[in-house]
Amino acid sequence: MQLPDYNQTFLCKFELIICFMISLSSIPSHSPAVVFRRINDEFLLIPLTDNIADMDSLYRLTETGAFIWELIDGELSVGDITSKVVEEFDVGRDIAEKDALDFFREVQEFLQFREP
Amino acid sequence: MTVDLVIAGRRIRLQSGDGVPMEPDERFRAFAVPSDVRPYMFIETSMGILADADPGIVNAAIPFMPAETEPDLVVDVEPGAAEIPAGAVKVFDAQLMKEVPGGVMNSGEPFWEVFRDDEAVRARVFLKDPERRALLEMPHGKMRWRIFAGEGLSRQGSVSGGTPGQHQEKTSDGKVRDLSSARDSAISVNPLPWPLDGLLLYFLFSRSGDIIIHGSGVVAGGRGWLFTGRSGSGKTTLAGIFDRARDRVIHDDRLVLRRDVTGWVMHSTPVYRNDEPRTATLDHLWVIRHGASNVAEPLAGAQAVAMILSNCIQQNWDGEAAARLAAAADDIVASVPVSRLSFLPDGRIRDYLLLRDTEEKRLATRAMSEMLDEGHAVTITAGGYSMWPAIRPGDRVRISPPEEETTPGRGSVVALRRDGGFVIHRVTDVRRGGSADISVTSGSEDQARRDRPADHIGNDGSADHIRTRGDTSLSADPWISSADIAGYVTLVTAEGDAIPVPPRRFPYLAGSIAAAAAQIWNRIAGRK
């Protein structure tokens, strides 16, 4: 029986996670490879490849996620956005920071980051 | 003697020497197949937002995936005992867990052990009634293994074979968990006494990059759902709820997850006396726990992978196996929605999940409509059998937005909005706008109405009209205006190859026969 070589793909994925770090000073902007849609009070990210929408990989945002998504403008840093989350949702800075970083990591394939 | 078992689509051939009859436990009965027969796996698949509302077509099951006649694994069964060679290193062991009220308790008794040396991995299990040790020997890199049943003594002498049923255990819901190593006849060998069978399955599926997971798999509303969670999280409770609602339960304890061309598929495994092979596509994986209300939240990324892994059957001593398992869990997370689900153990959870699924479908349908309206092409996984075999469940199709002022030609495949989703059907007739050739043909009144487009889409004679039909549908769809087309199917990706949609291959009747077979199958197998 031929066994697939999973080791390799697994390691590649791991390296990617390790190499890619998002900090509070990182400045996110929307990737052109995704569109954001508000449908029936739900917020969706729809990935695009060569302008073809991938309907099997829809990503549903929570209310907080959508709030953050709409703040991303290529100017505000992760830290700036966190401050706005603290104002808007009445949460502690620690929690907001952790949530924001978690969010950015989760949707990082739909974002581009630059350092100031 | 040869006994072939097909479990989760993999054929295991047990063979013993002349004059050594084998008698597997009762739980394997429905999994045994003659060695020259190719059994068909009936895969229940769902449709997603590509709905498929043809009356003659049942989307639940169709016999289209034959299992191999060549065994994936050959196991030579020896009745006698064997020892672990000196120098082999013990890499894993497990003690017997006993069920006590409110959970399980470690009894401290040895249950099974795994050893490894340069030649092979060997698993040894400690069996009772009579007390003996069975051994499974798996030479490295070979798919020809050996089982030493450890029955050498008992075969010769006065054996109290035990009365059948003596070693079965009733679970809380009254099912009989088949733990028997009892035999009707003292001279036949039990090739796969519990728990040796579980170890064999683990090593077999682990080597193939498949997953064995603790969970309950059900098919409800045409969707294959797998509930997984730690012991006591409610897997059996949930399966009971769905079973009482007359949904199909694939299995409520242990399932094999395998990736095939249609995506991830879940299979039953032999645990209970009356188990049988059952298979369904995996459309949503729920990591469950009891809660104060019914709440679902999506899980993604590393968190989802970790939660799946924690419910898989695994032995952490083998790094390669662990890497394969992690890669498989990674792939599930990438291709199947995974959610955390807190639930109340009453019937409402079923309605909650069905409603939620409907809403998700509606949302995805809206999103797809919007993308097409804005001029984007979309790709989506097809479901249903109405275009089989040109488009099979699990194929990815590309749908391009309709171009202005064009009418599709006969034979092209289009997406239409219908039944709250989309259907993909083939254009069979085109009538140009303004043509005088819109006449009522002979036949029933109903037929006449279908043949006269103007009745259905108003009296706007200027637009082009088309009629569509699924390749396996018994009847054609009503006439519609070509302006109602949501998009054109321009590309089908199956097993990695992207091709234009193939032409219809079989007469319509062939599809209907397949649908009838599926219907009959459902009636027989839909209920326990």
Tab-separated table of N, CA and C in Angstrom, chain B residues 7 71 88 102 170 177 240 278-279 287 291 315 343 382 447 457 491 503 524:
chain	number	residue	atom	x	y	z
B	7	ILE	N	-14.442	-3.214	6.319
B	7	ILE	CA	-14.769	-2.244	7.362
B	7	ILE	C	-14.320	-0.876	6.876
B	71	PRO	N	-7.496	-7.362	-1.159
B	71	PRO	CA	-7.482	-6.952	0.247
B	71	PRO	C	-6.475	-5.825	0.497
B	88	ALA	N	12.617	-6.561	22.241
B	88	ALA	CA	11.581	-5.629	21.790
B	88	ALA	C	11.258	-4.659	22.927
B	102	GLY	N	-21.291	6.725	36.847
B	102	GLY	CA	-20.769	8.069	36.699
B	102	GLY	C	-19.451	8.173	35.974
B	170	LYS	N	-24.242	-4.769	28.660
B	170	LYS	CA	-25.326	-3.880	28.228
B	170	LYS	C	-24.924	-2.449	28.549
B	177	ARG	N	-23.131	-4.325	23.888
B	177	ARG	CA	-21.774	-4.141	23.406
B	177	ARG	C	-21.146	-5.525	23.331
B	240	GLY	N	-29.392	8.940	20.336
B	240	GLY	CA	-30.725	8.490	20.728
B	240	GLY	C	-31.803	9.469	20.287
B	278	ARG	N	-22.282	1.199	7.600
B	278	ARG	CA	-23.071	2.379	7.224
B	278	ARG	C	-22.100	3.517	6.935
B	279	THR	N	-22.464	4.334	5.981
B	279	THR	CA	-21.548	5.358	5.508
B	279	THR	C	-22.315	6.624	5.172
B	287	VAL	N	-18.144	19.529	18.121
B	287	VAL	CA	-17.486	19.122	19.361
B	287	VAL	C	-18.462	19.462	20.487
B	291	GLY	N	-24.766	21.623	28.132
B	291	GLY	CA	-24.772	23.040	28.476
B	291	GLY	C	-26.111	23.434	29.038
B	315	GLN	N	-2.161	6.610	19.553
B	315	GLN	CA	-1.084	6.176	20.438
B	315	GLN	C	0.088	7.098	20.152
B	343	PHE	N	-25.337	21.738	24.470
B	343	PHE	CA	-26.727	21.364	24.195
B	343	PHE	C	-27.435	20.853	25.425
B	382	ALA	N	-20.471	20.432	-5.639
B	382	ALA	CA	-21.792	19.970	-6.062
B	382	ALA	C	-22.291	18.871	-5.144
B	447	GLN	N	-48.937	18.221	-19.937
B	447	GLN	CA	-47.832	18.220	-20.890
B	447	GLN	C	-47.898	19.467	-21.764
B	457	ILE	N	-44.282	32.038	-18.105
B	457	ILE	CA	-43.437	33.194	-17.844
B	457	ILE	C	-44.069	34.460	-18.390
B	491	LEU	N	-16.880	24.791	-15.725
B	491	LEU	CA	-15.743	23.922	-15.428
B	491	LEU	C	-16.145	22.969	-14.312
B	503	PRO	N	-20.732	15.731	-21.757
B	503	PRO	CA	-22.112	15.573	-22.232
B	503	PRO	C	-22.827	14.482	-21.449
B	524	ILE	N	-34.866	-0.155	3.168
B	524	ILE	CA	-34.372	-1.321	3.913
B	524	ILE	C	-33.483	-0.880	5.060
